[in-house]
Amino acid sequence: MACFVINGQNKIEGEMTVQGAKNGALPLLAASVLVRGKTVLSGCPQLTDITAAANILTYLGCKVSACGDVMSIDSESASGFAVTDSLMHEMRSSIVFLGALLGRFGKAELTAPGGCEIGLRPIDLHLDAMRTLGAVIDETGGRLICSCPDGLKGARITLSFPSVGATENILLAACTAKGETIIVNAAREPEIKELAGFLNSCGADIKGAGESIIRINGVKKLTACEHRIGQDRIAAVTYMAAAAVTGGSIRLHFKNSEMLMPVAEPFEKSGCRIIQDENGVWLKAPERLKKLGMIRTMPYPGFPTDSQADLAVMASVARGTSTVVENIFENRFKYVGELRRMGAQIRTENRVAVIEGVRKLNGAKVVSHDLRGGSALVVAALCAEGTTIVYGIHHIDRGYEKIETQLNGLGAEIFRKE
Ligand code: EPZ
């Protein structure tokens, strides 16, 4: 089993350019089958989730090629609308192909994703929205057989929760639906703005992305274009946390650093100095972190659930008691058991973790159960005394591009062992 071997207590210091965003890239890859012609995406991170999406596109008949961080997808020859179980199971978020396939072919056949490591993750909001737009969906045996006998028609859709994936699916399906679609209580994450921006460049008419109400006027045709994928705000926080727990300093080259506003306060509370400008973020950590107070995960622009575990590691070595409340997913504290093996003092009850900071963590053998919990274990290992072995790193490879190379470049000692 592949693992990371990490010798801790080296300061993370230096500068780096943050990778392209996984969660920004995935809906754009799905969109490339909706739009006609050749989409060229630059800044595409090399990650197993991205490969999984590319495999789906190839299976659907798109011509996909990659050169460095540029991926080209020619959808002209695409004719498939059914994705096999095995391809769907490679990546949970492949449900975002639903809206794209319905928009392009008026039909789609996918496997319903089940729960995953972080929660039950139902897709009721996605399916209800597609039905409101005119789709007929048969859910027998975990397969979603979808068709639109009368085509897709614009409608008002009120989301009971601002789901990121459901908002993306609605955008994709509604772009070429007849008439106007209004999404009420839409997700406001930067990835929504990016998808809408890409679709508008392809000829769509979407207004209000990034706000709670989005209006989409259906257009007849979408034509592929070139797009540079935005940088990964979640990966950025992981590298900031790595510098914070090791008493280091880091300069991140990151365009649109205002996306990091929702995390600035807990970093500052912990005693880190942060300077943000149009070129990125600079962080300087104190010798020992102060308690972070109360962190509550919320939809954007609230504190992101995907960064909760990294900040919990900071709280684990801070002076004093901090609390993390996870409001988005019901099972996002699996990493806590592993952190405890490293000496962290954390009590959890349902969605709340109370963290008493300790002076230092100790190296241990730990297992990553999910992507962000995995990145947090790496962060913990960087500041722990001795050697930590992190197993289950295939989770980390889903979202962090060459994390070991990046961290070694910043002064860490981390090796991948196959
Ligand atoms: C996206 O997941 C991200 N994934 C997640 O990143 C991220 O944690 C999440 O948004 C929240 O920011 C991608 O972008 C690929 P949601 P998504 O729909 O779209 C409930 C990572 O580590 N819900 O906003 O699946 C759901 O169960 C990942 O990179 C329903 O009840 O998130 C959850 O409790 C993990 N019914 C909440 O809403 C639905 O139909 C938020 O989910 C849909 C969602």
Coordinates of C-alpha atoms and ligand atoms in Angstrom, one line a residue:
M1 CA 0.0 0.0 0.0
A2 CA 1.4 3.4 -1.0
C3 CA 2.2 5.8 1.9
F4 CA 3.9 9.0 2.8
V5 CA 6.8 8.9 5.2
I6 CA 7.1 12.3 6.9
N7 CA 9.9 13.4 9.2
G8 CA 8.4 16.3 11.2
Q9 CA 9.4 19.6 12.7
N10 CA 10.9 21.2 9.7
K11 CA 9.6 24.7 9.1
I12 CA 7.5 25.2 6.0
E13 CA 9.1 28.3 4.4
G14 CA 9.2 29.8 0.9
E15 CA 6.9 30.5 -2.0
M16 CA 4.8 28.5 -4.4
T17 CA 2.1 28.8 -7.0
V18 CA -1.1 27.1 -6.1
Q19 CA -2.5 24.4 -8.4
G20 CA -5.7 24.7 -10.4
A21 CA -8.9 23.9 -8.5
K22 CA -10.2 20.3 -8.7
N23 CA -13.7 21.4 -7.8
G24 CA -13.5 24.2 -10.4
A25 CA -12.2 21.9 -13.1
L26 CA -14.7 19.0 -12.7
P27 CA -17.9 20.9 -13.7
L28 CA -15.9 22.5 -16.6
L29 CA -15.0 19.0 -17.9
A30 CA -18.6 18.0 -17.7
A31 CA -19.6 21.2 -19.5
S32 CA -17.2 20.3 -22.3
V33 CA -19.6 17.6 -23.5
L34 CA -22.5 20.1 -23.4
V35 CA -20.8 22.7 -25.6
R36 CA -20.1 21.9 -29.3
G37 CA -16.5 21.8 -30.5
K38 CA -13.1 21.9 -28.9
T39 CA -12.8 23.1 -25.3
V40 CA -9.3 23.9 -24.2
L41 CA -8.7 24.1 -20.4
S42 CA -5.4 25.4 -19.1
G43 CA -4.3 25.3 -15.5
C44 CA -5.8 21.8 -15.2
P45 CA -4.4 20.0 -12.2
Q46 CA -3.0 16.5 -12.6
L47 CA -5.2 14.5 -10.2
T48 CA -6.9 11.1 -10.2
D49 CA -10.3 12.8 -10.1
I50 CA -9.5 14.7 -13.2
T51 CA -8.3 11.5 -15.0
A52 CA -11.6 9.9 -14.0
A53 CA -13.6 12.7 -15.6
A54 CA -11.4 12.5 -18.7
N55 CA -12.1 8.8 -18.9
I56 CA -15.9 9.5 -18.8
L57 CA -15.5 12.1 -21.6
T58 CA -13.5 9.6 -23.7
Y59 CA -16.1 6.9 -23.1
L60 CA -18.9 9.3 -24.3
G61 CA -17.0 9.7 -27.6
C62 CA -15.1 13.0 -27.0
K63 CA -11.6 13.3 -28.2
V64 CA -9.5 14.1 -25.1
S65 CA -5.8 15.0 -25.1
A66 CA -3.6 16.5 -22.4
C67 CA -0.3 18.2 -22.6
G68 CA 1.1 19.4 -19.3
D69 CA -1.6 21.4 -17.6
V70 CA -3.6 21.9 -20.8
M71 CA -6.5 19.6 -21.5
S72 CA -8.4 19.7 -24.8
I73 CA -11.8 18.1 -25.2
D74 CA -13.4 17.9 -28.6
S75 CA -17.0 17.0 -28.1
E76 CA -18.1 17.1 -31.8
S77 CA -18.0 13.3 -32.1
A78 CA -19.6 12.6 -28.7
S79 CA -22.7 10.5 -29.1
G80 CA -22.8 8.5 -25.8
F81 CA -25.2 9.5 -23.1
A82 CA -24.8 6.4 -20.8
V83 CA -21.9 6.2 -18.3
T84 CA -21.0 2.7 -17.0
D85 CA -21.2 1.8 -13.3
S86 CA -17.4 1.4 -13.1
L87 CA -16.6 4.8 -14.5
M88 CA -19.2 6.5 -12.3
H89 CA -17.7 4.7 -9.2
E90 CA -14.3 6.1 -10.0
M91 CA -15.4 9.5 -8.8
R92 CA -18.4 10.5 -6.7
S93 CA -18.9 13.9 -8.3
S94 CA -19.4 12.5 -11.8
I95 CA -23.1 13.2 -11.0
V96 CA -22.3 16.6 -12.5
F97 CA -22.5 14.9 -15.9
L98 CA -26.3 14.6 -15.5
G99 CA -27.1 18.2 -16.4
A100 CA -24.5 18.3 -19.2
L101 CA -25.8 15.1 -20.9
L102 CA -29.5 16.1 -20.5
G103 CA -28.6 19.5 -22.0
R104 CA -26.7 18.0 -25.0
F105 CA -28.7 14.8 -25.8
G106 CA -32.0 15.2 -23.9
K107 CA -31.1 11.9 -22.2
A108 CA -28.7 10.4 -19.7
E109 CA -27.9 7.2 -18.0
L110 CA -25.8 7.3 -14.9
T111 CA -25.3 5.4 -11.7
A112 CA -26.6 7.1 -8.6
P113 CA -23.6 7.8 -6.3
G114 CA -24.1 6.3 -2.9
G115 CA -22.9 7.8 0.4
C116 CA -19.2 8.2 0.8
E117 CA -16.5 8.6 3.5
I118 CA -17.9 12.0 4.6
G119 CA -21.6 11.4 4.7
L120 CA -24.8 10.1 3.0
R121 CA -24.6 12.7 0.3
P122 CA -28.1 12.3 -1.2
I123 CA -28.8 13.7 -4.7
D124 CA -32.5 14.5 -4.2
L125 CA -32.0 18.2 -5.0
H126 CA -30.3 17.4 -8.3
L127 CA -33.0 15.0 -9.3
D128 CA -35.9 17.3 -8.2
A129 CA -34.4 20.1 -10.2
M130 CA -34.0 18.1 -13.3
R131 CA -37.6 16.9 -13.0
T132 CA -38.7 20.5 -12.6
L133 CA -36.9 21.3 -15.9
G134 CA -38.8 18.5 -17.6
A135 CA -36.7 15.4 -17.1
V136 CA -38.3 12.0 -16.5
I137 CA -36.1 10.0 -14.2
D138 CA -36.3 6.3 -13.4
E139 CA -34.2 5.4 -10.4
T140 CA -34.6 1.6 -10.5
G141 CA -31.7 -0.4 -9.0
G142 CA -29.4 2.5 -8.4
R143 CA -29.3 3.4 -12.1
L144 CA -30.7 6.8 -13.2
I145 CA -32.4 6.5 -16.6
C146 CA -33.3 10.0 -17.6
S147 CA -35.1 11.4 -20.6
C148 CA -36.8 14.6 -21.6
P149 CA -39.9 13.6 -23.7
D150 CA -40.9 17.3 -24.3
G151 CA -37.4 18.8 -24.1
L152 CA -36.1 20.9 -21.2
K153 CA -38.1 23.9 -20.2
G154 CA -37.0 26.8 -18.0
A155 CA -38.6 27.0 -14.6
R156 CA -38.1 28.5 -11.1
I157 CA -36.2 26.2 -8.9
T158 CA -35.9 26.9 -5.2
L159 CA -33.2 24.9 -3.5
S160 CA -33.9 24.0 0.1
F161 CA -30.1 24.1 0.7
P162 CA -27.6 25.9 -1.6
S163 CA -26.0 22.7 -2.9
V164 CA -22.9 23.3 -5.0
G165 CA -23.4 20.2 -7.2
A166 CA -27.2 20.8 -7.7
T167 CA -26.6 24.4 -8.7
E168 CA -24.0 23.2 -11.2
N169 CA -26.3 20.6 -12.7
I170 CA -29.1 23.2 -13.0
L171 CA -26.7 25.6 -14.8
L172 CA -25.7 22.9 -17.2
A173 CA -29.2 21.7 -18.0
A174 CA -30.8 25.1 -18.1
C175 CA -28.4 26.8 -20.5
T176 CA -30.1 25.4 -23.6
A177 CA -33.5 24.8 -22.1
K178 CA -36.5 26.7 -23.6
G179 CA -37.1 30.0 -21.7
E180 CA -35.9 31.3 -18.4
T181 CA -34.7 29.3 -15.4
I182 CA -34.4 31.0 -12.0
I183 CA -32.4 29.4 -9.3
V184 CA -33.4 30.7 -5.8
N185 CA -31.0 29.9 -3.0
A186 CA -28.3 29.0 -5.4
A187 CA -24.8 28.1 -4.1
R188 CA -22.5 31.1 -4.2
E189 CA -19.1 29.2 -4.2
P190 CA -16.4 30.6 -6.6
E191 CA -16.7 27.4 -8.6
I192 CA -20.3 28.4 -9.6
K193 CA -19.1 31.7 -10.8
E194 CA -16.4 30.1 -12.8
L195 CA -18.7 27.5 -14.5
A196 CA -21.2 30.3 -15.4
G197 CA -18.4 32.4 -16.7
F198 CA -17.2 29.6 -18.9
L199 CA -20.7 28.8 -20.2
N200 CA -21.3 32.5 -20.9
S201 CA -18.1 32.6 -22.9
C202 CA -19.5 29.7 -24.9
G203 CA -22.7 31.7 -25.6
A204 CA -24.9 31.1 -22.6
D205 CA -26.9 33.8 -21.0
I206 CA -26.5 33.5 -17.2
K207 CA -26.8 36.4 -14.8
G208 CA -26.2 36.5 -11.1
A209 CA -23.8 33.6 -10.6
G210 CA -22.0 34.1 -7.3
E211 CA -25.3 35.5 -5.8
S212 CA -28.3 33.6 -4.3
I213 CA -30.5 34.2 -7.3
I214 CA -29.3 33.1 -10.7
R215 CA -31.2 33.8 -13.9
I216 CA -30.5 31.7 -17.0
N217 CA -32.0 32.5 -20.3
G218 CA -32.0 29.4 -22.6
V219 CA -30.0 29.8 -25.8
K220 CA -30.1 27.6 -28.9
K221 CA -26.4 26.8 -29.2
L222 CA -23.2 26.7 -27.1
T223 CA -19.8 26.8 -28.8
A224 CA -16.7 25.6 -27.1
C225 CA -14.0 28.0 -26.0
E226 CA -10.6 28.3 -24.2
H227 CA -10.6 28.8 -20.5
R228 CA -8.0 29.1 -17.7
I229 CA -9.1 27.2 -14.6
G230 CA -8.9 29.2 -11.3
Q231 CA -6.6 28.3 -8.5
D232 CA -7.5 25.9 -5.7
R233 CA -8.6 27.8 -2.6
I234 CA -8.8 24.6 -0.5
A235 CA -5.2 23.5 -1.4
A236 CA -4.1 27.1 -0.7
V237 CA -5.4 26.7 2.9
T238 CA -3.6 23.4 3.3
Y239 CA -0.3 25.0 2.5
M240 CA -1.1 27.9 4.7
A241 CA -1.9 25.5 7.6
A242 CA 1.4 23.7 6.9
A243 CA 3.3 26.9 7.4
A244 CA 1.2 27.8 10.4
V245 CA 1.7 24.6 12.4
T246 CA 5.5 24.6 11.8
G247 CA 6.0 28.2 12.8
G248 CA 7.0 29.0 9.2
S249 CA 6.1 31.5 6.6
I250 CA 4.8 31.2 3.1
R251 CA 4.1 33.3 0.1
L252 CA 1.4 31.8 -2.2
H253 CA 1.0 33.1 -5.7
F254 CA -2.8 33.1 -6.0
K255 CA -4.9 35.2 -8.3
N256 CA -8.3 36.2 -6.8
S257 CA -7.0 35.9 -3.2
E258 CA -10.3 37.4 -2.0
M259 CA -11.6 33.8 -2.2
L260 CA -9.5 33.2 0.9
M261 CA -11.3 35.9 2.9
P262 CA -13.6 33.3 4.6
V263 CA -10.5 31.6 6.2
A264 CA -8.5 34.8 7.1
E265 CA -10.1 35.3 10.5
P266 CA -9.2 32.0 12.2
F267 CA -5.7 32.3 10.8
E268 CA -5.3 35.8 12.3
K269 CA -6.9 34.7 15.6
S270 CA -4.2 32.0 15.8
G271 CA -1.6 34.7 15.7
C272 CA -0.6 34.3 12.0
R273 CA 0.1 37.5 10.1
I274 CA -1.6 37.6 6.8
I275 CA -1.2 40.0 4.0
Q276 CA -3.4 39.6 0.9
D277 CA -2.9 41.5 -2.4
E278 CA -3.8 41.0 -6.0
N279 CA -0.9 38.6 -6.5
G280 CA -1.6 36.3 -3.6
V281 CA -1.2 35.8 0.1
W282 CA 1.7 36.0 2.5
L283 CA 1.5 34.3 5.9
K284 CA 3.9 34.4 8.8
A285 CA 3.2 32.1 11.7
P286 CA 4.1 32.8 15.4
E287 CA 6.4 30.3 17.3
R288 CA 3.2 28.8 18.9
L289 CA -0.3 29.3 17.6
K290 CA -3.1 30.8 19.8
K291 CA -6.5 29.1 20.1
L292 CA -8.7 29.6 17.1
G293 CA -12.0 30.1 18.9
M294 CA -15.1 28.7 17.3
I295 CA -15.1 27.6 13.7
R296 CA -18.4 26.9 12.0
T297 CA -18.5 25.5 8.5
M298 CA -21.0 27.1 6.2
P299 CA -21.8 27.5 2.6
Y300 CA -19.6 30.2 0.8
P301 CA -18.8 32.9 1.9
G302 CA -18.8 31.1 5.2
F303 CA -15.9 29.0 6.4
P304 CA -15.4 26.0 4.0
T305 CA -16.1 22.5 5.2
D306 CA -13.2 21.3 3.0
S307 CA -10.7 23.3 5.2
Q308 CA -12.1 22.3 8.5
A309 CA -9.7 19.4 9.1
D310 CA -6.6 21.5 8.3
L311 CA -7.6 24.1 10.8
A312 CA -8.4 21.4 13.4
V313 CA -4.7 20.4 13.2
M314 CA -3.7 24.0 13.9
A315 CA -6.1 24.0 16.9
S316 CA -4.5 20.7 18.1
V317 CA -1.1 22.4 18.6
A318 CA -2.4 25.8 19.6
R319 CA -2.4 27.2 23.1
G320 CA -5.9 26.8 24.6
T321 CA -9.2 25.3 23.5
S322 CA -10.9 25.7 20.1
T323 CA -14.2 24.3 18.8
V324 CA -15.1 23.1 15.3
V325 CA -18.8 22.8 14.3
E326 CA -19.3 20.9 11.0
N327 CA -22.6 22.0 9.5
I328 CA -22.3 20.7 5.9
F329 CA -21.5 17.0 6.1
E330 CA -22.5 14.6 8.8
N331 CA -19.4 12.4 8.9
R332 CA -16.4 14.7 8.5
F333 CA -14.4 13.9 11.7
K334 CA -13.0 10.5 10.7
Y335 CA -9.5 12.0 10.8
V336 CA -9.9 12.8 14.5
G337 CA -9.2 9.2 15.6
E338 CA -5.9 9.3 13.7
L339 CA -4.9 12.7 15.1
R340 CA -5.5 11.3 18.6
R341 CA -3.0 8.6 17.8
M342 CA -0.5 11.4 17.3
G343 CA -1.3 12.8 20.7
A344 CA -4.1 15.4 19.8
Q345 CA -6.7 16.0 22.5
I346 CA -10.0 16.1 20.7
R347 CA -13.4 15.2 21.9
T348 CA -16.2 14.9 19.3
E349 CA -19.9 14.7 19.7
N350 CA -22.0 14.5 16.6
R351 CA -21.0 17.6 14.6
V352 CA -18.9 19.3 17.2
A353 CA -15.2 18.8 18.0
V354 CA -13.6 20.3 21.1
I355 CA -9.9 20.6 20.7
E356 CA -7.5 21.2 23.6
G357 CA -4.3 22.3 22.1
V358 CA -1.1 20.3 23.1
R359 CA 2.5 21.5 22.9
K360 CA 3.4 18.9 20.3
L361 CA 2.1 16.0 18.3
N362 CA 4.1 12.7 18.0
G363 CA 4.8 10.7 14.8
A364 CA 2.6 7.7 14.4
K365 CA 1.2 5.3 11.7
V366 CA -2.1 6.8 10.6
V367 CA -4.6 6.2 7.8
S368 CA -6.3 8.7 5.6
H369 CA -10.0 7.9 5.2
D370 CA -10.9 10.8 2.8
L371 CA -9.3 13.6 0.9
R372 CA -9.3 16.5 3.3
G373 CA -8.9 14.4 6.3
G374 CA -5.8 13.0 4.5
S375 CA -4.3 16.4 3.8
A376 CA -4.8 17.3 7.5
L377 CA -2.8 14.2 8.6
V378 CA 0.0 15.4 6.3
V379 CA -0.1 18.8 7.9
A380 CA -0.1 17.2 11.4
A381 CA 2.9 15.0 10.4
L382 CA 4.8 18.1 9.3
C383 CA 4.8 19.5 12.9
A384 CA 4.9 16.2 14.8
E385 CA 8.0 15.1 16.6
G386 CA 9.6 12.0 14.8
T387 CA 8.3 10.1 11.8
T388 CA 4.7 9.7 10.7
I389 CA 3.5 7.2 8.1
V390 CA 0.3 8.2 6.3
Y391 CA -1.5 5.4 4.6
G392 CA -4.5 5.7 2.3
I393 CA -2.8 8.4 0.2
H394 CA -4.9 7.6 -2.9
H395 CA -7.5 9.9 -1.3
I396 CA -4.9 12.7 -1.1
D397 CA -3.9 12.1 -4.8
R398 CA -7.6 12.9 -5.8
G399 CA -7.1 16.5 -4.9
Y400 CA -3.5 17.6 -4.3
E401 CA -1.1 17.7 -7.2
K402 CA 2.4 16.4 -6.3
I403 CA 1.9 17.4 -2.6
E404 CA 5.2 15.8 -1.6
T405 CA 7.2 17.7 -4.3
Q406 CA 5.5 21.0 -3.3
L407 CA 6.2 20.5 0.4
N408 CA 9.8 19.3 -0.1
G409 CA 10.3 22.5 -2.0
L410 CA 9.2 24.4 1.1
G411 CA 11.6 22.6 3.5
A412 CA 9.6 19.5 4.5
E413 CA 10.9 15.9 4.5
I414 CA 8.2 13.8 2.9
F415 CA 8.7 10.8 0.7
R416 CA 6.2 8.6 -1.2
K417 CA 6.7 4.9 -0.7
E418 CA 5.0 2.6 -3.1
Ligands
EPZ1 C1 -19.0 20.1 -3.4 O1 -19.7 18.9 -3.1 C2 -17.6 19.8 -3.4 N1 -17.3 18.8 -4.4 C3 -17.1 19.3 -2.0 O2 -15.7 19.1 -2.0 C4 -17.5 20.4 -1.0 O3 -17.2 19.9 0.3 C5 -19.0 20.7 -1.0 O4 -19.3 21.1 -2.4 C6 -19.4 21.8 -0.1 O5 -18.6 23.0 -0.4 C7 -17.1 19.2 -5.7 O6 -17.2 20.4 -6.0 C8 -16.7 18.1 -6.6 P1 -23.2 20.1 -1.8 P2 -21.3 18.7 -3.3 O7 -24.2 19.5 -2.8 O8 -21.7 19.5 -4.5 C9 -26.6 18.0 1.0 C10 -13.8 17.9 -1.6 O9 -13.2 17.4 -0.6 N2 -27.3 17.7 -0.2 O10 -23.1 21.5 -1.6 O11 -21.6 17.3 -3.3 C11 -25.3 17.2 1.2 O12 -25.5 15.9 1.7 C12 -15.2 17.8 -1.7 O13 -13.2 18.4 -2.5 C13 -28.5 17.1 -0.1 O14 -29.1 16.9 1.0 O15 -21.8 19.4 -2.0 C14 -24.5 18.0 2.1 O16 -24.8 17.8 3.4 C15 -15.9 16.9 -0.7 N3 -29.2 16.8 -1.3 C16 -24.8 19.5 1.7 O17 -26.1 19.3 1.0 C17 -28.6 17.0 -2.5 O18 -29.2 16.7 -3.5 C18 -23.8 20.2 0.8 O19 -23.6 19.4 -0.4 C19 -27.3 17.6 -2.6 C20 -26.7 17.9 -1.4

